[in-house]
GROMACS .gro file of C-alpha atoms in nm:
model
  189
    1MET     CA    1   1.505   2.430   0.784
    2PRO     CA    2   1.349   2.086   0.674
    3ARG     CA    3   1.481   1.805   0.846
    4PRO     CA    4   1.671   1.527   0.649
    5LEU     CA    5   1.540   1.184   0.570
    6LEU     CA    6   1.670   0.839   0.676
    7LEU     CA    7   1.587   0.474   0.572
    8VAL     CA    8   1.737   0.207   0.773
    9VAL     CA    9   1.696  -0.107   0.567
   10PHE     CA   10   1.764  -0.441   0.747
   11ILE     CA   11   1.846  -0.720   0.516
   12HIS     CA   12   1.702  -1.020   0.653
   13LYS     CA   13   1.913  -1.340   0.712
   14ASP     CA   14   1.739  -1.507   0.403
   15LEU     CA   15   1.906  -1.232   0.183
   16ALA     CA   16   2.276  -1.267   0.336
   17ASP     CA   17   2.382  -1.404   0.011
   18HIS     CA   18   2.285  -1.076  -0.181
   19ASP     CA   19   2.517  -0.769  -0.189
   20ALA     CA   20   2.387  -0.469  -0.048
   21ASP     CA   21   2.542  -0.264  -0.337
   22ASP     CA   22   2.317  -0.482  -0.579
   23ILE     CA   23   2.049  -0.431  -0.360
   24TYR     CA   24   2.086  -0.061  -0.346
   25GLU     CA   25   2.109  -0.031  -0.748
   26LYS     CA   26   1.821  -0.229  -0.818
   27GLN     CA   27   1.557  -0.130  -0.547
   28PHE     CA   28   1.692   0.210  -0.401
   29ARG     CA   29   1.905   0.440  -0.609
   30TRP     CA   30   1.608   0.559  -0.826
   31LEU     CA   31   1.377   0.603  -0.490
   32SER     CA   32   1.642   0.801  -0.314
   33LYS     CA   33   1.639   1.035  -0.634
   34GLU     CA   34   1.276   1.035  -0.633
   35PHE     CA   35   1.227   1.186  -0.284
   36GLU     CA   36   1.499   1.428  -0.358
   37ILE     CA   37   1.307   1.554  -0.632
   38ILE     CA   38   0.985   1.549  -0.424
   39SER     CA   39   1.108   1.696  -0.105
   40GLY     CA   40   1.434   1.880  -0.196
   41ARG     CA   41   1.615   1.694   0.056
   42PRO     CA   42   1.808   1.380   0.023
   43LEU     CA   43   1.697   1.032   0.148
   44ALA     CA   44   1.998   0.878   0.296
   45ILE     CA   45   1.970   0.495   0.324
   46ILE     CA   46   2.171   0.288   0.552
   47PHE     CA   47   2.179  -0.104   0.506
   48LYS     CA   48   2.212  -0.350   0.808
   49SER     CA   49   2.345  -0.682   0.713
   50PRO     CA   50   2.239  -0.981   0.930
   51SER     CA   51   2.572  -0.981   1.108
   52ASP     CA   52   2.527  -0.615   1.187
   53ALA     CA   53   2.166  -0.660   1.377
   54PRO     CA   54   2.080  -1.009   1.425
   55ALA     CA   55   1.806  -0.929   1.677
   56LEU     CA   56   1.643  -0.747   1.396
   57THR     CA   57   1.697  -0.945   1.079
   58HIS     CA   58   1.600  -1.285   1.202
   59LEU     CA   59   1.244  -1.206   1.227
   60SER     CA   60   1.021  -1.503   1.151
   61TYR     CA   61   0.817  -1.314   0.874
   62LYS     CA   62   0.603  -1.594   0.733
   63ILE     CA   63   0.448  -1.786   1.032
   64ASP     CA   64   0.175  -1.496   1.114
   65SER     CA   65  -0.074  -1.305   0.918
   66PRO     CA   66   0.127  -1.011   0.715
   67ASP     CA   67  -0.040  -0.753   0.991
   68GLN     CA   68   0.071  -0.945   1.276
   69THR     CA   69   0.419  -0.978   1.140
   70LEU     CA   70   0.408  -0.622   1.092
   71PHE     CA   71   0.333  -0.560   1.447
   72SER     CA   72   0.610  -0.794   1.552
   73TRP     CA   73   0.867  -0.605   1.344
   74TYR     CA   74   0.726  -0.292   1.533
   75GLN     CA   75   0.801  -0.438   1.836
   76LYS     CA   76   1.139  -0.531   1.770
   77VAL     CA   77   1.217  -0.209   1.603
   78ASP     CA   78   1.100  -0.027   1.916
   79GLN     CA   79   1.345  -0.222   2.122
   80TYR     CA   80   1.641  -0.096   1.921
   81LYS     CA   81   1.541   0.232   1.729
   82ASP     CA   82   1.743   0.457   1.979
   83ASP     CA   83   2.057   0.261   1.868
   84TYR     CA   84   1.985   0.400   1.508
   85THR     CA   85   1.935   0.770   1.608
   86ILE     CA   86   2.153   0.998   1.414
   87GLY     CA   87   2.127   1.374   1.433
   88SER     CA   88   1.769   1.530   1.432
   89TYR     CA   89   1.588   1.246   1.300
   90ASN     CA   90   1.237   1.131   1.453
   91ASP     CA   91   0.992   0.892   1.381
   92HIS     CA   92   0.841   1.102   1.102
   93THR     CA   93   1.196   1.127   0.922
   94ARG     CA   94   1.361   0.801   1.024
   95LYS     CA   95   1.205   0.496   0.892
   96PHE     CA   96   1.295   0.127   0.954
   97LEU     CA   97   1.257  -0.126   0.646
   98LEU     CA   98   1.293  -0.510   0.681
   99LEU     CA   99   1.391  -0.647   0.332
  100THR     CA  100   1.312  -1.023   0.277
  101ARG     CA  101   1.364  -1.245   0.023
  102ASP     CA  102   0.991  -1.394   0.002
  103ASN     CA  103   0.672  -1.251   0.035
  104LEU     CA  104   0.490  -1.226   0.382
  105SER     CA  105   0.205  -1.456   0.215
  106SER     CA  106   0.101  -1.601  -0.112
  107THR     CA  107  -0.073  -1.267  -0.187
  108VAL     CA  108   0.117  -1.006   0.015
  109ALA     CA  109   0.459  -0.888  -0.096
  110GLY     CA  110   0.498  -0.636   0.183
  111ASN     CA  111   0.322  -0.450   0.462
  112ALA     CA  112   0.347  -0.099   0.611
  113SER     CA  113   0.143   0.124   0.843
  114GLN     CA  114   0.031   0.443   0.657
  115LYS     CA  115   0.228   0.736   0.787
  116GLY     CA  116   0.398   0.474   1.024
  117TYR     CA  117   0.787   0.412   1.097
  118CYS     CA  118   0.820   0.051   1.001
  119ALA     CA  119   0.771  -0.157   0.689
  120ILE     CA  120   0.848  -0.496   0.564
  121SER     CA  121   0.936  -0.575   0.216
  122SER     CA  122   1.025  -0.857  -0.017
  123ILE     CA  123   1.241  -0.805  -0.321
  124ASN     CA  124   1.008  -0.967  -0.546
  125GLY     CA  125   0.923  -0.675  -0.754
  126ASP     CA  126   1.106  -0.353  -0.851
  127GLN     CA  127   0.837  -0.143  -0.677
  128THR     CA  128   0.783  -0.342  -0.364
  129PRO     CA  129   1.022  -0.169  -0.137
  130ALA     CA  130   0.922   0.171  -0.287
  131HIS     CA  131   0.556   0.104  -0.250
  132GLU     CA  132   0.602   0.020   0.125
  133VAL     CA  133   0.850   0.316   0.188
  134GLY     CA  134   0.587   0.529  -0.001
  135HIS     CA  135   0.308   0.420   0.247
  136MET     CA  136   0.521   0.518   0.557
  137PHE     CA  137   0.556   0.881   0.414
  138GLY     CA  138   0.191   0.928   0.341
  139ALA     CA  139   0.152   0.817  -0.037
  140ARG     CA  140  -0.162   0.611  -0.065
  141HIS     CA  141  -0.318   0.332  -0.335
  142GLU     CA  142  -0.595   0.593  -0.436
  143GLY     CA  143  -0.335   0.834  -0.574
  144PHE     CA  144  -0.172   0.584  -0.810
  145GLU     CA  145  -0.157   0.659  -1.206
  146VAL     CA  146  -0.068   0.479  -1.505
  147TYR     CA  147   0.154   0.706  -1.740
  148TYR     CA  148   0.221   0.660  -2.125
  149ASN     CA  149   0.561   0.746  -2.241
  150GLY     CA  150   0.604   0.533  -2.546
  151TRP     CA  151   0.459   0.257  -2.307
  152TRP     CA  152   0.199   0.223  -2.007
  153ASP     CA  153   0.392   0.252  -1.682
  154GLU     CA  154   0.258   0.213  -1.343
  155THR     CA  155   0.348   0.456  -1.065
  156ILE     CA  156   0.469   0.324  -0.730
  157MET     CA  157   0.167   0.317  -0.538
  158THR     CA  158  -0.041   0.117  -0.777
  159PRO     CA  159  -0.233  -0.148  -0.583
  160SER     CA  160  -0.134  -0.526  -0.660
  161THR     CA  161  -0.482  -0.637  -0.711
  162ILE     CA  162  -0.491  -0.406  -1.045
  163ALA     CA  163  -0.109  -0.390  -1.122
  164SER     CA  164  -0.038  -0.552  -1.466
  165THR     CA  165   0.285  -0.763  -1.565
  166LEU     CA  166   0.230  -0.592  -1.941
  167ARG     CA  167   0.288  -0.242  -1.789
  168GLY     CA  168   0.638  -0.108  -1.677
  169ASN     CA  169   0.747   0.060  -1.393
  170ALA     CA  170   0.734   0.454  -1.398
  171LYS     CA  171   0.994   0.447  -1.104
  172ARG     CA  172   0.819   0.759  -0.965
  173PHE     CA  173   0.519   0.847  -0.762
  174SER     CA  174   0.228   0.994  -0.925
  175ASP     CA  175   0.172   1.374  -0.912
  176LYS     CA  176  -0.093   1.330  -0.627
  177ASN     CA  177   0.135   1.106  -0.399
  178ARG     CA  178   0.410   1.334  -0.451
  179GLU     CA  179   0.174   1.590  -0.311
  180ASN     CA  180   0.073   1.358  -0.025
  181ILE     CA  181   0.442   1.294   0.054
  182ARG     CA  182   0.511   1.696   0.058
  183ASN     CA  183   0.223   1.745   0.284
  184TYR     CA  184   0.307   1.446   0.522
  185LEU     CA  185   0.678   1.585   0.559
  186GLU     CA  186   0.560   1.958   0.584
  187GLU     CA  187   0.321   1.861   0.881
  188HIS     CA  188   0.625   1.745   1.088
  189ASP     CA  189   0.871   1.985   0.998
   0.00000   0.00000   0.00000
């Protein structure tokens, strides 16, 4: 039987004035549905407020390079991830996302290791958190597509270097990245 999926979203202290329900509605509701379409299993999303996890939500994410910041996030998560073990989740089905107000640098809105269990994403862009979550589940930039459905829409993994403000958000992974995600999940079931 396929294992369930869990995304633990830590709301950085600089987003303390944002409501978790609003963040879920704008950034994650559609992503959860997309994962259910792709995998046939729900993506449970748990939000941790700054007061719930200060050791994790107070990371200084703008002082180092984006790669160094991601490494620092991994170190913090590794110290605490056993506290967030529920059921039969492992590093392939349980992912940790730090959600921030600002970008990591002037050119980087988020960062994730391909098929890793940690990512950081700003809320600057409807697709940024979903994009980083996609990387953790095996989606790749190379698999992005632009669809026409009355208007041109970009799929979630469109790289920032070719993304256009004139195109809309397809709010879905391309067929190729849906396949990449399914393959990643099947490898670890």
